[in-house]
Short mmCIF file of C-alpha atoms in Angstrom, two decimals:
data_model
loop_
_atom_site.label_atom_id
_atom_site.label_comp_id
_atom_site.label_asym_id
_atom_site.label_seq_id
_atom_site.Cartn_x
_atom_site.Cartn_y
_atom_site.Cartn_z
CA MET A 252 25.54 68.93 -41.98
CA GLU A 253 26.40 70.75 -38.88
CA PHE A 254 25.04 69.13 -35.67
CA ALA A 255 28.02 69.70 -33.33
CA SER A 256 26.64 72.61 -31.27
CA ASP A 257 24.20 75.45 -31.45
CA ASN A 258 27.37 77.56 -30.74
CA THR A 259 28.68 76.81 -34.26
CA SER A 260 25.75 78.59 -35.88
CA GLY A 261 25.86 82.12 -37.20
CA THR A 262 23.96 85.22 -36.14
CA ALA A 263 20.39 85.65 -37.18
CA PRO A 264 19.91 88.38 -39.88
CA GLU A 265 17.57 90.51 -37.71
CA ILE A 266 20.27 90.69 -34.93
CA MET A 267 23.07 91.44 -37.47
CA ALA A 268 20.91 94.23 -38.82
CA ALA A 269 20.32 95.59 -35.33
CA LEU A 270 24.20 95.58 -34.60
CA SER A 271 24.71 97.48 -37.87
CA ALA A 272 22.11 100.07 -36.99
CA ILE A 273 23.32 100.70 -33.48
CA ASN A 274 26.79 101.23 -34.82
CA ALA A 275 25.99 104.61 -36.16
CA GLY A 276 27.00 107.59 -34.15
CA TYR A 277 27.61 107.74 -30.41
CA ALA A 278 25.76 106.21 -27.47
CA PRO A 279 26.29 106.37 -23.75
CA SER A 280 28.61 103.65 -22.33
CA TYR A 281 28.61 100.99 -19.60
CA GLY A 282 24.91 100.05 -19.85
CA THR A 283 23.46 103.59 -19.77
CA ASP A 284 22.52 103.38 -23.41
CA PRO A 285 18.87 103.93 -24.49
CA ALA A 286 18.68 100.54 -26.07
CA MET A 287 19.42 98.95 -22.62
CA ASP A 288 16.50 100.92 -21.24
CA ARG A 289 14.23 99.33 -23.82
CA VAL A 290 15.78 95.88 -23.26
CA ARG A 291 15.06 96.23 -19.51
CA ALA A 292 11.37 97.11 -20.18
CA MET A 293 11.01 94.28 -22.62
CA ILE A 294 12.35 91.64 -20.32
CA ARG A 295 10.18 92.82 -17.48
CA GLU A 296 7.20 92.62 -19.73
CA VAL A 297 8.00 89.11 -21.17
CA PHE A 298 8.57 87.86 -17.64
CA GLU A 299 5.67 89.65 -16.03
CA ALA A 300 8.09 91.02 -13.54
CA PRO A 301 7.96 94.86 -13.43
CA GLU A 302 10.49 95.18 -10.63
CA ALA A 303 13.12 92.78 -11.94
CA ALA A 304 16.69 93.96 -12.27
CA VAL A 305 18.23 93.17 -15.72
CA TYR A 306 21.86 93.04 -16.73
CA LEU A 307 23.73 91.86 -19.86
CA VAL A 308 26.88 89.92 -20.24
CA ASN A 309 28.52 88.19 -23.23
CA ASN A 310 28.52 84.54 -22.48
CA GLY A 311 26.83 81.81 -20.34
CA THR A 312 29.81 81.07 -18.14
CA THR A 313 29.82 84.66 -16.99
CA ALA A 314 26.09 84.76 -16.45
CA ASN A 315 26.12 81.55 -14.34
CA SER A 316 29.26 82.36 -12.38
CA LEU A 317 28.38 85.90 -11.42
CA SER A 318 24.79 84.87 -10.55
CA LEU A 319 25.98 82.02 -8.25
CA ALA A 320 28.67 84.33 -6.64
CA THR A 321 25.90 86.88 -5.88
CA TYR A 322 24.11 84.38 -3.78
CA CYS A 323 26.95 82.13 -2.43
CA PRO A 324 29.68 83.03 0.08
CA PRO A 325 33.14 81.57 -0.19
CA TRP A 326 32.24 78.86 2.29
CA GLY A 327 28.90 78.11 0.71
CA ALA A 328 27.64 75.00 -1.15
CA VAL A 329 26.02 75.17 -4.65
CA TYR A 330 23.63 72.22 -5.33
CA CYS A 331 23.73 71.22 -9.04
CA HIS A 332 22.98 68.14 -11.19
CA ASP A 333 26.08 66.01 -11.62
CA THR A 334 26.01 66.72 -15.42
CA ALA A 335 25.38 70.46 -15.04
CA HIS A 336 27.28 72.87 -17.24
CA VAL A 337 28.59 74.69 -14.06
CA GLU A 338 30.05 71.38 -12.90
CA LEU A 339 31.63 69.99 -16.12
CA ASP A 340 32.15 72.77 -18.58
CA GLU A 341 33.08 76.08 -16.90
CA CYS A 342 36.67 75.40 -15.81
CA GLY A 343 35.95 76.21 -12.08
CA ALA A 344 34.64 79.66 -13.07
CA PRO A 345 31.77 79.57 -10.51
CA GLU A 346 34.19 78.65 -7.77
CA PHE A 347 36.56 81.38 -8.94
CA PHE A 348 34.02 84.10 -8.87
CA ILE A 349 32.45 82.94 -5.54
CA GLY A 350 36.02 83.10 -4.14
CA GLY A 351 35.78 79.49 -3.02
CA GLY A 352 32.55 77.67 -2.55
CA LYS A 353 31.80 73.95 -3.22
CA LEU A 354 29.68 72.47 -6.00
CA VAL A 355 27.63 69.53 -4.60
CA LYS A 356 26.47 67.13 -7.21
CA VAL A 357 22.91 65.83 -7.14
CA PRO A 358 22.25 62.69 -9.21
CA GLY A 359 19.25 62.18 -11.55
CA GLU A 360 18.32 60.38 -14.68
CA HIS A 361 18.30 62.22 -18.07
CA GLY A 362 20.01 65.32 -16.66
CA LYS A 363 17.21 66.12 -14.20
CA MET A 364 17.21 66.32 -10.54
CA THR A 365 14.39 64.94 -8.46
CA PRO A 366 13.01 66.61 -5.31
CA GLY A 367 14.02 63.59 -3.22
CA ALA A 368 17.53 63.62 -4.33
CA LEU A 369 17.81 67.38 -3.85
CA ARG A 370 16.50 67.08 -0.40
CA THR A 371 18.86 64.35 0.47
CA ALA A 372 21.85 66.39 -0.78
CA ILE A 373 20.87 69.56 1.06
CA GLY A 374 20.10 67.58 4.25
CA ALA A 375 23.50 65.94 4.15
CA THR A 376 25.30 69.25 4.44
CA PRO A 377 25.70 69.92 8.25
CA GLN A 378 24.75 73.47 9.37
CA GLY A 379 26.54 75.42 12.12
CA PHE A 380 29.44 72.95 11.90
CA VAL A 381 32.69 74.87 11.36
CA HIS A 382 34.31 71.96 9.45
CA SER A 383 31.64 71.95 6.73
CA VAL A 384 30.55 74.21 3.92
CA GLN A 385 27.18 75.87 4.55
CA ARG A 386 24.15 75.58 2.38
CA ALA A 387 23.94 78.43 -0.06
CA VAL A 388 22.03 78.10 -3.37
CA VAL A 389 20.46 75.67 -5.78
CA THR A 390 21.12 75.82 -9.52
CA LEU A 391 18.91 74.14 -12.05
CA THR A 392 19.44 73.90 -15.93
CA ASN A 393 16.59 74.22 -18.51
CA THR A 394 17.00 72.81 -21.21
CA THR A 395 19.22 70.31 -19.36
CA GLU A 396 22.62 69.03 -20.70
CA ALA A 397 20.81 65.85 -21.69
CA GLY A 398 18.41 67.74 -23.93
CA THR A 399 15.50 67.14 -21.50
CA VAL A 400 13.12 69.85 -20.24
CA TYR A 401 11.78 70.52 -16.75
CA SER A 402 8.12 71.36 -16.79
CA ALA A 403 6.87 74.33 -14.81
CA ALA A 404 5.50 71.84 -12.28
CA GLU A 405 8.87 70.11 -12.02
CA LEU A 406 10.62 73.40 -11.49
CA SER A 407 8.06 74.32 -8.75
CA ALA A 408 8.65 71.02 -7.00
CA LEU A 409 12.43 71.50 -6.89
CA CYS A 410 12.20 75.22 -5.88
CA ALA A 411 9.84 74.16 -3.11
CA VAL A 412 12.58 71.84 -1.73
CA ALA A 413 15.08 74.67 -1.85
CA LYS A 414 12.67 77.01 -0.02
CA GLU A 415 12.20 74.35 2.69
CA PHE A 416 15.86 74.97 3.54
CA GLY A 417 15.64 78.76 2.88
CA LEU A 418 17.82 78.57 -0.25
CA PRO A 419 17.61 80.83 -3.37
CA VAL A 420 17.41 79.17 -6.82
CA HIS A 421 19.39 80.01 -9.87
CA LEU A 422 18.26 78.86 -13.36
CA ASP A 423 20.86 78.27 -16.13
CA GLY A 424 18.69 79.13 -19.11
CA ALA A 425 21.33 79.11 -21.85
CA ARG A 426 18.67 77.21 -23.87
CA PHE A 427 15.64 78.59 -21.93
CA ALA A 428 13.91 79.58 -25.29
CA ASN A 429 14.07 75.93 -26.47
CA ALA A 430 12.67 74.64 -23.27
CA LEU A 431 9.86 77.17 -23.21
CA VAL A 432 8.64 76.47 -26.79
CA SER A 433 8.53 72.72 -25.98
CA THR A 434 5.99 73.43 -23.22
CA ASN A 435 2.80 75.40 -22.96
CA ALA A 436 4.09 77.48 -20.12
CA SER A 437 4.74 81.21 -19.89
CA PRO A 438 8.24 82.60 -19.26
CA ALA A 439 7.02 83.70 -15.81
CA GLU A 440 5.68 80.18 -15.09
CA MET A 441 9.05 78.69 -16.12
CA SER A 442 11.00 81.07 -13.83
CA TRP A 443 9.92 83.33 -10.85
CA LYS A 444 6.38 81.80 -10.59
CA ALA A 445 8.02 78.45 -10.04
CA GLY A 446 10.31 79.84 -7.39
CA VAL A 447 13.46 80.95 -9.34
CA ASP A 448 15.23 83.97 -7.92
CA ILE A 449 17.81 84.60 -10.57
CA LEU A 450 17.89 83.60 -14.28
CA SER A 451 20.64 83.31 -16.80
CA PHE A 452 18.59 84.00 -19.94
CA GLY A 453 20.41 82.88 -23.03
CA GLY A 454 20.75 84.45 -26.45
CA THR A 455 24.05 83.21 -27.77
CA LYS A 456 23.01 79.64 -28.56
CA ASN A 457 19.83 80.86 -30.26
CA GLY A 458 20.80 83.25 -32.95
CA CYS A 459 22.52 86.09 -30.96
CA MET A 460 26.25 86.85 -31.72
CA GLY A 461 27.04 86.93 -27.94
CA VAL A 462 24.72 88.10 -25.25
CA GLU A 463 23.06 86.70 -22.16
CA ALA A 464 20.72 88.45 -19.75
CA VAL A 465 20.87 87.96 -16.05
CA VAL A 466 17.39 88.66 -14.60
CA LEU A 467 17.06 89.07 -10.75
CA PHE A 468 13.57 88.63 -9.80
CA ASP A 469 14.34 90.01 -6.41
CA PRO A 470 16.15 93.23 -7.03
CA ALA A 471 17.57 93.37 -3.56
CA LYS A 472 20.72 91.73 -4.80
CA ALA A 473 20.98 93.96 -7.90
CA TRP A 474 23.71 96.22 -6.59
CA GLU A 475 25.90 93.32 -5.59
CA PHE A 476 25.57 91.79 -9.04
CA GLU A 477 26.49 95.15 -10.56
CA LEU A 478 29.73 95.29 -8.43
CA ARG A 479 30.57 91.69 -9.23
CA ARG A 480 30.09 92.25 -12.87
CA LYS A 481 32.50 95.32 -12.83
CA ARG A 482 34.97 93.70 -10.57
CA GLY A 483 35.06 90.57 -12.65
CA GLY A 484 35.84 92.50 -15.91
CA HIS A 485 32.41 91.89 -17.55
CA LEU A 486 30.91 95.34 -17.74
CA PHE A 487 31.19 96.23 -21.44
CA SER A 488 32.13 99.83 -22.12
CA LYS A 489 30.54 99.81 -25.56
CA HIS A 490 27.44 98.09 -24.08
CA ARG A 491 25.15 99.18 -26.83
CA TYR A 492 26.28 96.19 -28.95
CA LEU A 493 24.94 93.85 -26.19
CA SER A 494 21.75 95.81 -25.89
CA ALA A 495 21.10 95.82 -29.65
CA GLN A 496 21.34 92.07 -29.86
CA MET A 497 18.98 91.44 -26.98
CA GLU A 498 16.42 94.14 -28.26
CA ALA A 499 16.33 92.51 -31.65
CA TYR A 500 16.08 89.02 -30.11
CA LEU A 501 13.00 89.95 -28.11
CA THR A 502 11.32 92.08 -30.92
CA ASP A 503 8.28 90.37 -32.45
CA ASP A 504 9.08 87.07 -30.60
CA LEU A 505 12.12 86.37 -32.79
CA TRP A 506 13.73 84.47 -29.83
CA LEU A 507 10.65 82.04 -29.76
CA ARG A 508 10.71 81.65 -33.52
CA LEU A 509 14.27 80.76 -33.69
CA ALA A 510 14.00 78.26 -30.90
CA ARG A 511 10.92 76.75 -32.50
CA ASP A 512 12.81 76.23 -35.67
CA ALA A 513 15.69 74.54 -33.95
CA ASN A 514 13.39 72.28 -32.02
CA ASN A 515 11.39 71.30 -35.09
CA ARG A 516 14.55 70.35 -36.96
CA ALA A 517 15.51 68.24 -33.97
CA THR A 518 12.20 66.47 -34.11
CA GLU A 519 12.87 65.59 -37.75
CA LEU A 520 16.39 64.60 -37.00
CA GLU A 521 15.42 62.28 -34.20
CA ALA A 522 12.94 60.53 -36.40
CA ALA A 523 15.53 60.06 -39.13
CA ILE A 524 18.09 58.73 -36.74
CA LEU A 525 15.89 56.28 -34.75
CA SER A 526 14.45 54.79 -38.05
CA ALA A 527 18.01 53.74 -39.00
CA PRO A 528 18.85 50.06 -38.58
CA GLY A 529 20.55 49.55 -35.18
CA ALA A 530 19.64 53.01 -33.77
CA SER A 531 18.38 53.59 -30.28
CA PRO A 532 17.61 56.70 -28.12
CA LEU A 533 19.91 57.67 -25.18
CA TYR A 534 17.69 60.23 -23.68
CA PRO A 535 14.16 61.55 -24.40
CA ARG A 536 14.41 64.35 -26.95
CA GLU A 537 12.47 67.40 -25.60
CA ALA A 538 14.16 70.40 -27.14
CA ASN A 539 16.87 70.95 -29.85
CA MET A 540 19.30 68.15 -28.99
CA VAL A 541 19.20 64.47 -29.88
CA PHE A 542 21.17 61.81 -27.99
CA ALA A 543 21.16 58.38 -29.68
CA SER A 544 23.30 55.42 -30.51
CA LEU A 545 24.11 54.22 -34.00
CA PRO A 546 26.31 51.40 -35.25
CA ARG A 547 29.94 52.66 -35.56
CA GLY A 548 29.93 52.01 -39.29
CA ARG A 549 27.06 54.41 -39.80
CA HIS A 550 28.90 57.16 -37.84
CA ARG A 551 32.03 56.52 -40.09
CA ARG A 552 29.91 56.92 -43.18
CA ALA A 553 28.28 60.05 -42.01
CA MET A 554 31.43 61.74 -40.83
CA ALA A 555 33.39 60.75 -43.93
CA ALA A 556 30.83 62.58 -46.01
CA GLY A 557 31.15 65.78 -43.97
CA ALA A 558 28.59 65.39 -41.07
CA HIS A 559 29.85 67.12 -38.01
CA TYR A 560 28.78 66.11 -34.49
CA TYR A 561 30.20 64.78 -31.33
CA LEU A 562 30.39 61.20 -30.10
CA TRP A 563 29.04 61.00 -26.59
CA PRO A 564 30.67 60.83 -24.14
CA HIS A 565 33.66 62.72 -25.43
CA ASP A 566 36.11 59.67 -24.95
CA ALA A 567 34.00 57.57 -27.44
CA THR A 568 35.85 56.70 -30.61
CA LEU A 569 35.31 55.27 -34.08
CA ASP A 570 37.76 52.51 -33.40
CA GLY A 571 36.07 49.14 -33.29
CA PRO A 572 33.62 46.91 -35.14
CA ASP A 573 31.21 48.48 -37.64
CA ASP A 574 28.09 46.90 -35.93
CA GLN A 575 28.96 48.06 -32.38
CA PRO A 576 26.65 50.86 -31.15
CA VAL A 577 28.25 54.16 -30.24
CA SER A 578 26.41 57.09 -28.68
CA ALA A 579 26.45 60.68 -30.01
CA ARG A 580 24.97 64.10 -29.43
CA PHE A 581 23.24 65.96 -32.33
CA VAL A 582 22.34 69.50 -31.81
CA CYS A 583 20.13 71.68 -34.12
CA SER A 584 20.21 75.43 -34.16
CA TRP A 585 17.98 78.16 -35.45
CA CYS A 586 19.52 77.87 -38.91
CA THR A 587 19.55 74.07 -39.35
CA THR A 588 17.85 73.27 -42.55
CA GLU A 589 15.57 70.46 -43.63
CA ALA A 590 17.99 69.74 -46.37
CA GLU A 591 20.75 69.09 -43.84
CA VAL A 592 18.44 66.67 -41.98
CA ASP A 593 17.53 64.97 -45.15
CA ALA A 594 21.17 64.58 -46.27
CA PHE A 595 22.19 63.12 -42.93
CA ALA A 596 19.26 60.75 -43.03
CA ALA A 597 20.30 59.46 -46.47
CA LEU A 598 23.80 58.86 -45.25
CA ILE A 599 22.97 56.85 -42.05
CA HIS A 600 20.26 54.82 -43.90
CA GLY A 601 22.91 53.90 -46.52
CA ARG A 602 21.21 55.78 -49.41
CA ASP A 603 23.55 57.52 -51.99
#
């Protein structure tokens, strides 16, 4: 019963097979491998973006940080949601790669910005004033850290605000696949057609061993990104092992099937949790994460039986009365099974 994170899941068999196959013989290094040529073509086709520049890195922090650094000078402001991964979970990496910069937090319910809040935050940053940072870039997250999903229309509205101020938009898509399958939109509609300039396209949380693509829909910044990737120590020499993962991930819509399985298990898990006595939702469930409160005694019972997940926020504890509600985050992955969900449901409902 593993619901701690989609990062705790293994690697999908199709991707492991691709890694084994690419391991034979020799291949050109540093991203000049034939598999990377195929990956670039596949991503351009998936996103309907024939001119896009595509690069691979091994984790989301790198993808986000290098992307933001490409668009933000050391004296620039990055506008992000106040619960964004770049703000809370990247140990200052964006600021490090930017060489300074300032993350400006934008509030919003359920992990989502609103156009009004974004406009207020940008407008509050003085321009041409030497004592202030200067507006540089907006970063959005989809799926959000609260497990909610921006629709294509919501993304378009936020990007329109950014464009009012002449700002580029970065999208943290560590769980882009989970967001996409929860909507009826296309990858293009959820990215560049909405106004996104650069995308961190996640694979690691959704069945890959460790690979993310950075997609620059405006290739004018491509060379700068390449240089930053190399200078930052994130240009893999044996690059074919990144390429093999992404190629398998995109083949026959594997990435969408894996995300759909994760979302489906989360739907079932949410129903099981919210039907337990004393349970209540914390945020709407729109992808593969469930945020909900349960009486502390039910948490104790589940965890004692081997269920693994995080209380939320992280400083919440199991100390206190059994009937007191405590919030938690439950994450389903591509390999979460119905049996795991059923076993957890039995525990929190008090069934042996």
